């Protein structure tokens, strides 16, 4: 999820912006307009490049290049209200595979619940949504945590709806396994959901935090087995809210990942939960109410900064973990962040009626030189993720424009040293390209 949300974005979440990047140096002038790619015009399907394992984020096939995860694929007009179409994966490829380094819409894969989900009593789930991604079994291939809808009669403790798809040299090709949450690690009768990956105990293995009931978190220590079981899991941990939010990152630079926990879905207050040898056990900085939160080094210095988006605009609170200083207010309630120009300072993406990028400078964020990104097509545009898909050390901006339930456009604006992002998308496609795939 890089940047924030790395294509796996559900509700409000935080942005990790320490290791992001992109490519390109074109200016940011003009207003690009692109129609969605139709199935007939879709690029020919390419084989998924085979990898040998890597430490790159969201690298399901282990070839060293980041991949893109897509939920809520558009459907055909005849099936607009049918079951979940599945999860789309667009793989990164290098030169020689029909594209320059970066995402290649031809190297795509449809994760269909009928083929990839674990069945319950012989039945496939109707819901199949990507939630989190990390290398849970430490084999060099990113794994994908998905949510499903197992049968539940409303009596007692509900079943675990989360499943794991393990990465491999060919990508996410196998059938998922159910995530094992030991009974002792659960609390109450809420659905165990909202998974967040992170190394919360600093041992080098990815852990999972999952929502429990009554203001508690289930903490599952990695690495995980190929049967979905954690190495260990203790009693549920106290939590300042009910919605753990990823991606996790080491806010206070102590070697342990931390996460943000919101008190509710939608507009709500939130607080950092700090990791340590026993996991995420300490409540840290509280943040004011907002729809979204982005964290990152928006100015020079050791500490991270926090941006909180609300309907009234974007409020900046600097110098985590204390968050003691308010700064500029800008339009936009949905936020993301990344280092688009590669100077080591992150920019803030602010999305509302318009999509804007505020430039990060030594002294912090500045509206001077703010870039407005033209939408790639007609419709409602939202940020999917901010992440380095080309490996050049600069963040790329991935957006999605919706035009009803049957048309959309996904566009990648490459990071630029001079202009922050390119004026026109370097990659444009529609999730309709996943329709009818048999992968």
Tab-separated table of C-alpha atoms in Angstrom:
chain	number	residue	atom	x	y	z
A	1	UNK	CA	0.000	0.000	0.000
A	2	UNK	CA	2.358	2.183	-0.348
A	3	UNK	CA	1.908	5.540	-0.085
A	4	UNK	CA	-1.044	5.195	1.596
A	5	UNK	CA	-3.030	2.561	0.631
A	6	UNK	CA	-1.067	1.097	-2.166
A	7	UNK	CA	-4.103	0.373	-4.217
A	8	UNK	CA	-5.716	-1.320	-1.257
A	9	UNK	CA	-7.695	1.561	0.082
A	10	UNK	CA	-10.852	1.069	2.142
A	11	UNK	CA	-12.132	3.950	4.237
A	12	UNK	CA	-9.693	6.319	5.868
A	13	UNK	CA	-6.096	5.224	6.332
A	14	UNK	CA	-2.621	6.649	6.793
A	15	UNK	CA	0.107	7.289	4.265
A	16	UNK	CA	3.605	5.916	4.688
A	17	UNK	CA	5.820	8.140	2.576
A	18	UNK	CA	9.383	7.230	3.477
A	19	UNK	CA	10.230	4.870	0.638
A	20	UNK	CA	8.260	6.126	-2.339
A	21	UNK	CA	9.257	7.199	-5.887
A	22	UNK	CA	8.438	7.544	-9.677
A	23	UNK	CA	9.861	8.681	-13.078
A	24	UNK	CA	9.769	11.283	-15.847
A	25	UNK	CA	10.586	14.965	-16.196
A	26	UNK	CA	7.831	16.451	-18.362
A	27	UNK	CA	6.263	19.741	-17.343
A	28	UNK	CA	2.834	19.943	-15.746
A	29	UNK	CA	0.989	22.188	-18.173
A	30	UNK	CA	-2.149	21.610	-20.157
A	31	UNK	CA	-5.211	19.528	-19.421
A	32	UNK	CA	-5.081	15.888	-20.455
A	33	UNK	CA	-8.289	14.066	-21.365
A	34	UNK	CA	-8.317	10.339	-22.051
A	35	UNK	CA	-11.185	7.988	-22.675
A	36	UNK	CA	-11.198	4.665	-20.827
A	37	UNK	CA	-9.490	1.835	-22.658
A	38	UNK	CA	-12.106	-0.551	-23.999
A	39	UNK	CA	-11.693	-4.314	-23.933
A	40	UNK	CA	-11.265	-4.310	-27.686
A	41	UNK	CA	-8.392	-1.820	-27.404
A	42	UNK	CA	-6.813	-3.417	-24.356
A	43	UNK	CA	-3.147	-4.351	-24.689
A	44	UNK	CA	-2.444	-7.970	-25.443
A	45	UNK	CA	-2.013	-9.983	-22.304
A	46	UNK	CA	1.608	-10.549	-21.350
A	47	UNK	CA	2.961	-13.340	-19.172
A	48	UNK	CA	3.633	-12.399	-15.571
A	49	UNK	CA	7.420	-11.939	-15.251
A	50	UNK	CA	8.993	-14.624	-13.091
A	51	UNK	CA	11.016	-13.415	-10.147
A	52	UNK	CA	13.446	-14.923	-7.671
A	53	UNK	CA	12.303	-13.048	-4.587
A	54	UNK	CA	12.913	-9.486	-3.421
A	55	UNK	CA	12.412	-7.102	-0.521
A	56	UNK	CA	10.317	-4.670	-2.564
A	57	UNK	CA	6.875	-3.766	-1.254
A	58	UNK	CA	3.849	-5.174	-3.094
A	59	UNK	CA	6.075	-7.411	-5.217
A	60	UNK	CA	3.964	-10.558	-5.529
A	61	UNK	CA	6.185	-12.218	-8.149
A	62	UNK	CA	9.480	-11.226	-6.547
A	63	UNK	CA	11.084	-9.567	-9.569
A	64	UNK	CA	12.034	-6.380	-7.705
A	65	UNK	CA	9.288	-4.212	-9.215
A	66	UNK	CA	6.177	-3.061	-7.411
A	67	UNK	CA	2.756	-4.342	-8.504
A	68	UNK	CA	-0.657	-2.628	-8.323
A	69	UNK	CA	-3.715	-4.063	-6.553
A	70	UNK	CA	-7.207	-3.071	-7.693
A	71	UNK	CA	-10.480	-3.656	-5.865
A	72	UNK	CA	-13.981	-2.891	-7.145
A	73	UNK	CA	-13.346	-3.774	-10.777
A	74	UNK	CA	-15.920	-2.387	-13.190
A	75	UNK	CA	-18.476	-4.850	-14.470
A	76	UNK	CA	-20.215	-5.399	-17.769
A	77	UNK	CA	-23.503	-3.505	-18.218
A	78	UNK	CA	-25.335	-6.840	-18.056
A	79	UNK	CA	-23.847	-7.699	-14.656
A	80	UNK	CA	-23.575	-4.320	-12.949
A	81	UNK	CA	-25.204	-5.600	-9.759
A	82	UNK	CA	-23.737	-9.115	-9.696
A	83	UNK	CA	-21.262	-10.689	-7.294
A	84	UNK	CA	-17.776	-9.339	-6.666
A	85	UNK	CA	-15.786	-9.540	-9.900
A	86	UNK	CA	-12.601	-10.226	-7.969
A	87	UNK	CA	-9.271	-8.467	-7.468
A	88	UNK	CA	-7.110	-7.154	-10.298
A	89	UNK	CA	-3.306	-7.243	-10.209
A	90	UNK	CA	-1.200	-5.254	-12.671
A	91	UNK	CA	2.422	-6.370	-12.519
A	92	UNK	CA	5.483	-4.235	-12.873
A	93	UNK	CA	7.749	-5.166	-15.762
A	94	UNK	CA	11.151	-4.140	-17.046
A	95	UNK	CA	12.414	-3.153	-20.472
A	96	UNK	CA	12.215	-6.045	-22.896
A	97	UNK	CA	8.727	-7.041	-21.795
A	98	UNK	CA	7.030	-4.633	-24.171
A	99	UNK	CA	7.311	-1.586	-21.920
A	100	UNK	CA	9.751	0.567	-20.004
A	101	UNK	CA	10.207	-0.158	-16.322
A	102	UNK	CA	6.913	0.226	-14.501
A	103	UNK	CA	3.362	-1.029	-14.563
A	104	UNK	CA	2.325	-2.916	-17.698
A	105	UNK	CA	-1.466	-3.284	-18.120
A	106	UNK	CA	-0.813	-6.297	-20.350
A	107	UNK	CA	0.783	-8.193	-17.458
A	108	UNK	CA	-2.459	-8.448	-15.553
A	109	UNK	CA	-4.109	-11.086	-13.429
A	110	UNK	CA	-7.648	-11.549	-12.163
A	111	UNK	CA	-8.003	-13.104	-8.724
A	112	UNK	CA	-11.437	-14.658	-8.907
A	113	UNK	CA	-13.089	-15.922	-5.705
A	114	UNK	CA	-14.290	-19.076	-7.453
A	115	UNK	CA	-10.701	-19.976	-8.365
A	116	UNK	CA	-8.544	-18.396	-5.654
A	117	UNK	CA	-10.639	-18.193	-2.465
A	118	UNK	CA	-10.751	-20.874	0.190
A	119	UNK	CA	-14.188	-22.463	0.151
A	120	UNK	CA	-16.509	-22.832	3.117
A	121	UNK	CA	-18.632	-25.976	3.087
A	122	UNK	CA	-17.846	-26.316	-0.602
A	123	UNK	CA	-18.985	-22.778	-1.469
A	124	UNK	CA	-16.903	-19.869	-2.727
A	125	UNK	CA	-17.405	-16.456	-1.099
A	126	UNK	CA	-19.356	-13.740	-2.874
A	127	UNK	CA	-17.059	-11.029	-1.485
A	128	UNK	CA	-13.316	-10.996	-2.262
A	129	UNK	CA	-11.531	-7.732	-1.446
A	130	UNK	CA	-7.831	-6.975	-0.980
A	131	UNK	CA	-7.080	-5.539	2.459
A	132	UNK	CA	-3.336	-5.608	3.181
A	133	UNK	CA	-0.095	-6.848	1.637
A	134	UNK	CA	3.274	-7.911	3.033
A	135	UNK	CA	5.619	-10.908	3.021
A	136	UNK	CA	4.047	-12.912	5.826
A	137	UNK	CA	6.099	-16.105	5.403
A	138	UNK	CA	9.465	-14.395	4.691
A	139	UNK	CA	10.093	-16.130	1.366
A	140	UNK	CA	10.781	-12.950	-0.667
A	141	UNK	CA	7.331	-12.789	-2.286
A	142	UNK	CA	4.642	-10.382	-1.076
A	143	UNK	CA	1.429	-12.010	0.137
A	144	UNK	CA	-2.081	-10.566	-0.027
A	145	UNK	CA	-4.619	-10.549	2.813
A	146	UNK	CA	-8.190	-10.556	1.506
A	147	UNK	CA	-11.593	-10.266	3.176
A	148	UNK	CA	-14.496	-12.600	2.416
A	149	UNK	CA	-18.037	-13.237	3.668
A	150	UNK	CA	-18.158	-16.651	5.346
A	151	UNK	CA	-21.602	-17.866	6.454
A	152	UNK	CA	-22.635	-16.715	9.928
A	153	UNK	CA	-25.972	-17.183	11.694
A	154	UNK	CA	-25.444	-14.297	14.111
A	155	UNK	CA	-24.985	-16.530	17.132
A	156	UNK	CA	-21.792	-16.317	19.164
A	157	UNK	CA	-18.386	-15.451	17.797
A	158	UNK	CA	-18.292	-14.960	13.992
A	159	UNK	CA	-15.789	-16.869	11.850
A	160	UNK	CA	-12.582	-15.220	10.658
A	161	UNK	CA	-13.351	-13.604	7.259
A	162	UNK	CA	-9.708	-13.020	6.311
A	163	UNK	CA	-7.716	-15.218	3.945
A	164	UNK	CA	-4.116	-15.148	2.687
A	165	UNK	CA	-2.966	-15.505	-0.914
A	166	UNK	CA	0.744	-16.314	-0.982
A	167	UNK	CA	3.081	-14.816	-3.570
A	168	UNK	CA	5.331	-16.931	-5.771
A	169	UNK	CA	7.698	-16.574	-8.770
A	170	UNK	CA	4.555	-16.533	-10.943
A	171	UNK	CA	2.660	-14.118	-8.705
A	172	UNK	CA	-0.528	-14.823	-6.775
A	173	UNK	CA	-1.421	-18.101	-8.418
A	174	UNK	CA	-2.535	-20.503	-5.699
A	175	UNK	CA	-5.695	-20.860	-3.652
A	176	UNK	CA	-6.001	-18.795	-0.489
A	177	UNK	CA	-5.852	-20.196	3.043
A	178	UNK	CA	-7.847	-18.917	5.998
A	179	UNK	CA	-6.044	-16.675	8.454
A	180	UNK	CA	-5.764	-18.419	11.805
A	181	UNK	CA	-6.564	-16.224	14.812
A	182	UNK	CA	-6.264	-18.286	18.010
A	183	UNK	CA	-9.285	-18.014	20.288
A	184	UNK	CA	-7.144	-16.557	23.079
A	185	UNK	CA	-6.169	-13.639	20.801
A	186	UNK	CA	-9.781	-12.631	20.143
A	187	UNK	CA	-12.114	-10.468	22.216
A	188	UNK	CA	-15.892	-10.177	22.056
A	189	UNK	CA	-18.070	-11.003	19.092
A	190	UNK	CA	-17.099	-8.397	16.490
A	191	UNK	CA	-15.921	-9.553	13.087
A	192	UNK	CA	-12.105	-9.778	13.135
A	193	UNK	CA	-11.227	-7.427	10.289
A	194	UNK	CA	-9.201	-4.312	9.350
A	195	UNK	CA	-5.831	-6.137	9.065
A	196	UNK	CA	-2.638	-4.068	9.154
A	197	UNK	CA	0.832	-5.460	8.335
A	198	UNK	CA	3.931	-4.317	10.179
A	199	UNK	CA	6.978	-5.433	12.132
A	200	UNK	CA	5.625	-4.256	15.460
A	201	UNK	CA	8.072	-6.198	17.658
A	202	UNK	CA	11.194	-5.404	15.630
A	203	UNK	CA	12.258	-9.013	14.955
A	204	UNK	CA	12.383	-8.613	11.161
A	205	UNK	CA	9.218	-10.619	10.470
A	206	UNK	CA	5.928	-9.088	9.341
A	207	UNK	CA	3.127	-9.269	11.913
A	208	UNK	CA	-0.601	-8.633	11.585
A	209	UNK	CA	-2.862	-6.475	13.726
A	210	UNK	CA	-6.589	-7.163	13.404
A	211	UNK	CA	-9.582	-5.447	14.985
A	212	UNK	CA	-11.133	-7.258	17.926
A	213	UNK	CA	-14.040	-6.056	20.099
A	214	UNK	CA	-14.296	-3.676	23.049
A	215	UNK	CA	-11.418	-1.417	22.092
A	216	UNK	CA	-8.900	-4.204	21.606
A	217	UNK	CA	-6.588	-5.505	18.903
A	218	UNK	CA	-5.617	-9.058	18.017
A	219	UNK	CA	-1.842	-9.085	17.613
A	220	UNK	CA	-0.479	-11.948	15.500
A	221	UNK	CA	3.305	-12.348	15.426
A	222	UNK	CA	4.988	-13.427	12.215
A	223	UNK	CA	6.291	-15.182	10.343
A	224	UNK	CA	3.168	-17.102	9.305
A	225	UNK	CA	2.951	-20.686	8.113
A	226	UNK	CA	1.584	-21.597	4.702
A	227	UNK	CA	-1.528	-22.761	6.552
A	228	UNK	CA	-2.196	-19.194	7.731
A	229	UNK	CA	-1.088	-19.581	11.356
A	230	UNK	CA	1.032	-16.954	13.169
A	231	UNK	CA	4.216	-17.844	15.044
A	232	UNK	CA	2.565	-16.657	18.245
A	233	UNK	CA	-0.464	-14.722	19.472
A	234	UNK	CA	-1.179	-13.562	23.012
A	235	UNK	CA	-4.115	-11.890	24.689
A	236	UNK	CA	-5.788	-9.002	22.858
A	237	UNK	CA	-4.105	-5.642	23.335
A	238	UNK	CA	-5.906	-2.465	24.474
A	239	UNK	CA	-6.569	0.038	21.705
A	240	UNK	CA	-7.590	3.717	21.576
A	241	UNK	CA	-10.101	2.981	18.810
A	242	UNK	CA	-11.865	0.380	16.711
A	243	UNK	CA	-10.311	0.886	13.267
A	244	UNK	CA	-6.618	-0.027	12.934
A	245	UNK	CA	-5.309	1.683	9.842
A	246	UNK	CA	-2.327	0.971	7.596
A	247	UNK	CA	0.267	1.119	6.376
A	248	UNK	CA	2.346	0.850	9.536
A	249	UNK	CA	5.628	2.737	9.832
A	250	UNK	CA	8.260	3.550	12.417
A	251	UNK	CA	7.148	7.045	13.413
A	252	UNK	CA	9.588	7.598	16.273
A	253	UNK	CA	12.564	5.825	14.647
A	254	UNK	CA	13.015	3.301	17.468
A	255	UNK	CA	13.108	0.201	15.244
A	256	UNK	CA	9.498	-0.847	15.812
A	257	UNK	CA	6.616	-0.205	13.438
A	258	UNK	CA	3.729	1.897	14.710
A	259	UNK	CA	0.169	2.210	13.422
A	260	UNK	CA	-2.701	4.650	13.496
A	261	UNK	CA	-5.996	3.609	15.095
A	262	UNK	CA	-9.179	5.573	14.410
A	263	UNK	CA	-12.069	5.752	16.845
A	264	UNK	CA	-14.628	5.119	14.081
A	265	UNK	CA	-15.151	4.909	10.329
A	266	UNK	CA	-15.597	8.265	8.581
A	267	UNK	CA	-14.834	11.547	10.397
A	268	UNK	CA	-13.186	10.584	13.681
A	269	UNK	CA	-10.291	11.229	15.988
A	270	UNK	CA	-7.292	8.916	15.887
A	271	UNK	CA	-4.167	8.076	17.813
A	272	UNK	CA	-0.812	6.467	17.176
A	273	UNK	CA	-0.170	3.077	18.748
A	274	UNK	CA	3.547	2.534	19.230
A	275	UNK	CA	5.305	-0.767	18.713
A	276	UNK	CA	7.873	-2.326	21.006
A	277	UNK	CA	9.316	-5.703	22.048
A	278	UNK	CA	5.814	-6.814	23.113
A	279	UNK	CA	4.153	-5.415	20.001
A	280	UNK	CA	1.862	-2.374	19.581
A	281	UNK	CA	1.048	-1.832	23.250
A	282	UNK	CA	1.519	1.905	23.909
A	283	UNK	CA	-0.878	4.677	22.928
A	284	UNK	CA	1.002	7.693	21.617
A	285	UNK	CA	0.026	10.970	19.982
A	286	UNK	CA	-3.676	11.776	19.623
A	287	UNK	CA	-4.753	13.518	16.410
A	288	UNK	CA	-7.832	15.699	15.866
A	289	UNK	CA	-10.983	14.564	14.088
A	290	UNK	CA	-10.754	14.149	10.333
A	291	UNK	CA	-11.704	12.006	7.362
A	292	UNK	CA	-8.142	11.066	6.452
A	293	UNK	CA	-4.593	11.232	7.782
A	294	UNK	CA	-1.263	11.279	5.939
A	295	UNK	CA	2.106	10.950	7.637
A	296	UNK	CA	5.497	11.798	6.219
A	297	UNK	CA	8.621	13.971	6.318
A	298	UNK	CA	7.092	17.126	4.830
A	299	UNK	CA	10.157	19.136	5.889
A	300	UNK	CA	13.794	18.463	6.678
A	301	UNK	CA	14.470	16.831	9.998
A	302	UNK	CA	14.278	13.616	11.932
A	303	UNK	CA	10.574	13.631	12.858
A	304	UNK	CA	7.579	12.776	10.720
A	305	UNK	CA	4.670	15.169	10.285
A	306	UNK	CA	0.917	14.588	10.256
A	307	UNK	CA	-1.718	16.007	7.919
A	308	UNK	CA	-5.391	15.586	8.844
A	309	UNK	CA	-8.020	16.029	6.152
A	310	UNK	CA	-11.550	17.215	6.903
A	311	UNK	CA	-14.438	18.785	5.021
A	312	UNK	CA	-13.130	22.185	6.145
A	313	UNK	CA	-9.704	21.589	4.619
A	314	UNK	CA	-6.363	20.039	5.470
A	315	UNK	CA	-4.756	20.847	8.804
A	316	UNK	CA	-1.041	20.171	9.284
A	317	UNK	CA	0.420	19.131	12.629
A	318	UNK	CA	4.182	18.872	12.666
A	319	UNK	CA	6.882	16.968	14.491
A	320	UNK	CA	5.484	13.598	15.496
A	321	UNK	CA	5.352	11.869	17.851
A	322	UNK	CA	4.391	14.985	19.829
A	323	UNK	CA	2.324	16.802	17.136
A	324	UNK	CA	2.406	20.127	18.932
A	325	UNK	CA	2.341	22.676	16.126
A	326	UNK	CA	-0.455	23.526	13.687
A	327	UNK	CA	0.445	24.889	10.269
A	328	UNK	CA	-1.191	25.740	6.946
A	329	UNK	CA	-4.755	24.842	6.017
A	330	UNK	CA	-5.536	23.799	2.450
A	331	UNK	CA	-8.586	22.487	0.554
A	332	UNK	CA	-9.114	18.733	0.331
A	333	UNK	CA	-10.210	16.011	2.711
A	334	UNK	CA	-8.667	12.836	1.236
A	335	UNK	CA	-4.896	12.741	1.525
A	336	UNK	CA	-1.834	10.856	0.352
A	337	UNK	CA	1.839	11.688	0.168
A	338	UNK	CA	5.153	10.848	-1.449
A	339	UNK	CA	8.478	12.208	-2.632
A	340	UNK	CA	7.664	12.970	-6.272
A	341	UNK	CA	10.844	14.921	-7.064
A	342	UNK	CA	13.297	12.674	-5.192
A	343	UNK	CA	14.728	15.338	-2.902
A	344	UNK	CA	14.091	13.429	0.322
A	345	UNK	CA	11.157	15.604	1.389
A	346	UNK	CA	7.596	14.423	0.796
A	347	UNK	CA	4.819	16.241	-0.989
A	348	UNK	CA	1.180	16.123	0.143
A	349	UNK	CA	-1.573	15.066	-2.254
A	350	UNK	CA	-4.876	16.720	-1.356
A	351	UNK	CA	-7.988	15.407	-3.068
A	352	UNK	CA	-11.451	16.923	-3.075
A	353	UNK	CA	-13.121	18.870	-5.841
A	354	UNK	CA	-9.631	19.073	-7.378
A	355	UNK	CA	-6.481	16.991	-7.079
A	356	UNK	CA	-3.584	19.096	-5.800
A	357	UNK	CA	0.016	18.409	-4.814
A	358	UNK	CA	1.645	20.696	-2.241
A	359	UNK	CA	5.414	20.846	-2.511
A	360	UNK	CA	7.558	19.763	0.420
A	361	UNK	CA	10.417	22.097	1.260
A	362	UNK	CA	13.125	22.309	3.906
A	363	UNK	CA	10.841	24.378	6.129
A	364	UNK	CA	7.760	22.226	5.498
A	365	UNK	CA	4.889	22.128	3.056
A	366	UNK	CA	4.311	25.119	0.826
A	367	UNK	CA	1.371	26.147	-1.356
A	368	UNK	CA	3.856	28.038	-3.535
A	369	UNK	CA	4.305	26.057	-6.720
A	370	UNK	CA	1.305	23.874	-5.924
A	371	UNK	CA	0.464	21.538	-8.812
A	372	UNK	CA	-3.095	20.804	-9.937
A	373	UNK	CA	-3.363	17.397	-11.615
A	374	UNK	CA	-5.862	17.226	-14.499
A	375	UNK	CA	-8.225	14.236	-14.340
A	376	UNK	CA	-7.475	11.519	-16.912
A	377	UNK	CA	-11.113	11.196	-18.024
A	378	UNK	CA	-14.650	12.376	-17.357
A	379	UNK	CA	-16.053	11.348	-14.011
A	380	UNK	CA	-15.067	11.388	-10.348
A	381	UNK	CA	-11.331	11.060	-9.720
A	382	UNK	CA	-9.827	9.535	-6.577
A	383	UNK	CA	-6.245	8.747	-5.578
A	384	UNK	CA	-5.482	5.021	-5.600
A	385	UNK	CA	-1.930	5.099	-4.306
A	386	UNK	CA	1.389	6.916	-4.299
A	387	UNK	CA	4.370	4.596	-4.755
A	388	UNK	CA	7.522	3.990	-6.786
A	389	UNK	CA	6.533	1.686	-9.638
A	390	UNK	CA	9.639	2.337	-11.748
A	391	UNK	CA	12.422	1.958	-9.196
A	392	UNK	CA	13.942	5.367	-9.904
A	393	UNK	CA	13.491	6.756	-6.377
A	394	UNK	CA	10.625	9.141	-7.207
A	395	UNK	CA	6.979	8.646	-6.320
A	396	UNK	CA	4.363	7.990	-8.985
A	397	UNK	CA	0.754	9.074	-8.564
A	398	UNK	CA	-1.951	6.530	-9.446
A	399	UNK	CA	-5.511	7.805	-9.747
A	400	UNK	CA	-8.808	6.269	-10.804
A	401	UNK	CA	-11.678	8.100	-12.482
A	402	UNK	CA	-15.134	6.534	-12.197
A	403	UNK	CA	-17.951	7.079	-14.659
A	404	UNK	CA	-20.742	4.964	-13.226
A	405	UNK	CA	-20.310	1.264	-12.391
A	406	UNK	CA	-19.263	0.103	-15.844
A	407	UNK	CA	-16.612	2.631	-16.919
A	408	UNK	CA	-13.397	3.768	-15.306
A	409	UNK	CA	-9.879	4.943	-16.111
A	410	UNK	CA	-6.763	4.168	-14.081
A	411	UNK	CA	-3.901	6.553	-14.785
A	412	UNK	CA	-0.286	6.712	-13.631
A	413	UNK	CA	1.390	10.132	-13.479
A	414	UNK	CA	5.132	9.636	-13.221
A	415	UNK	CA	7.150	11.546	-10.663
A	416	UNK	CA	9.200	14.431	-12.002
A	417	UNK	CA	12.235	16.232	-10.583
A	418	UNK	CA	11.121	19.574	-12.005
A	419	UNK	CA	7.315	19.399	-12.136
A	420	UNK	CA	6.506	16.871	-9.372
A	421	UNK	CA	4.429	14.763	-11.787
A	422	UNK	CA	4.117	14.565	-15.550
A	423	UNK	CA	1.430	16.646	-17.248
A	424	UNK	CA	-0.096	13.576	-18.896
A	425	UNK	CA	-0.362	10.015	-17.646
A	426	UNK	CA	2.419	7.666	-18.688
A	427	UNK	CA	0.096	4.664	-18.308
A	428	UNK	CA	-3.681	4.622	-18.828
A	429	UNK	CA	-6.050	1.660	-18.766
A	430	UNK	CA	-9.464	0.532	-17.567
A	431	UNK	CA	-10.273	-2.214	-15.088
A	432	UNK	CA	-12.719	-3.467	-17.711
A	433	UNK	CA	-9.638	-5.187	-19.145
A	434	UNK	CA	-10.041	-7.792	-16.411
A	435	UNK	CA	-13.500	-8.802	-17.660
A	436	UNK	CA	-13.627	-12.338	-19.008
A	437	UNK	CA	-10.075	-13.228	-17.963
A	438	UNK	CA	-9.444	-16.880	-17.207
A	439	UNK	CA	-6.122	-16.552	-15.393
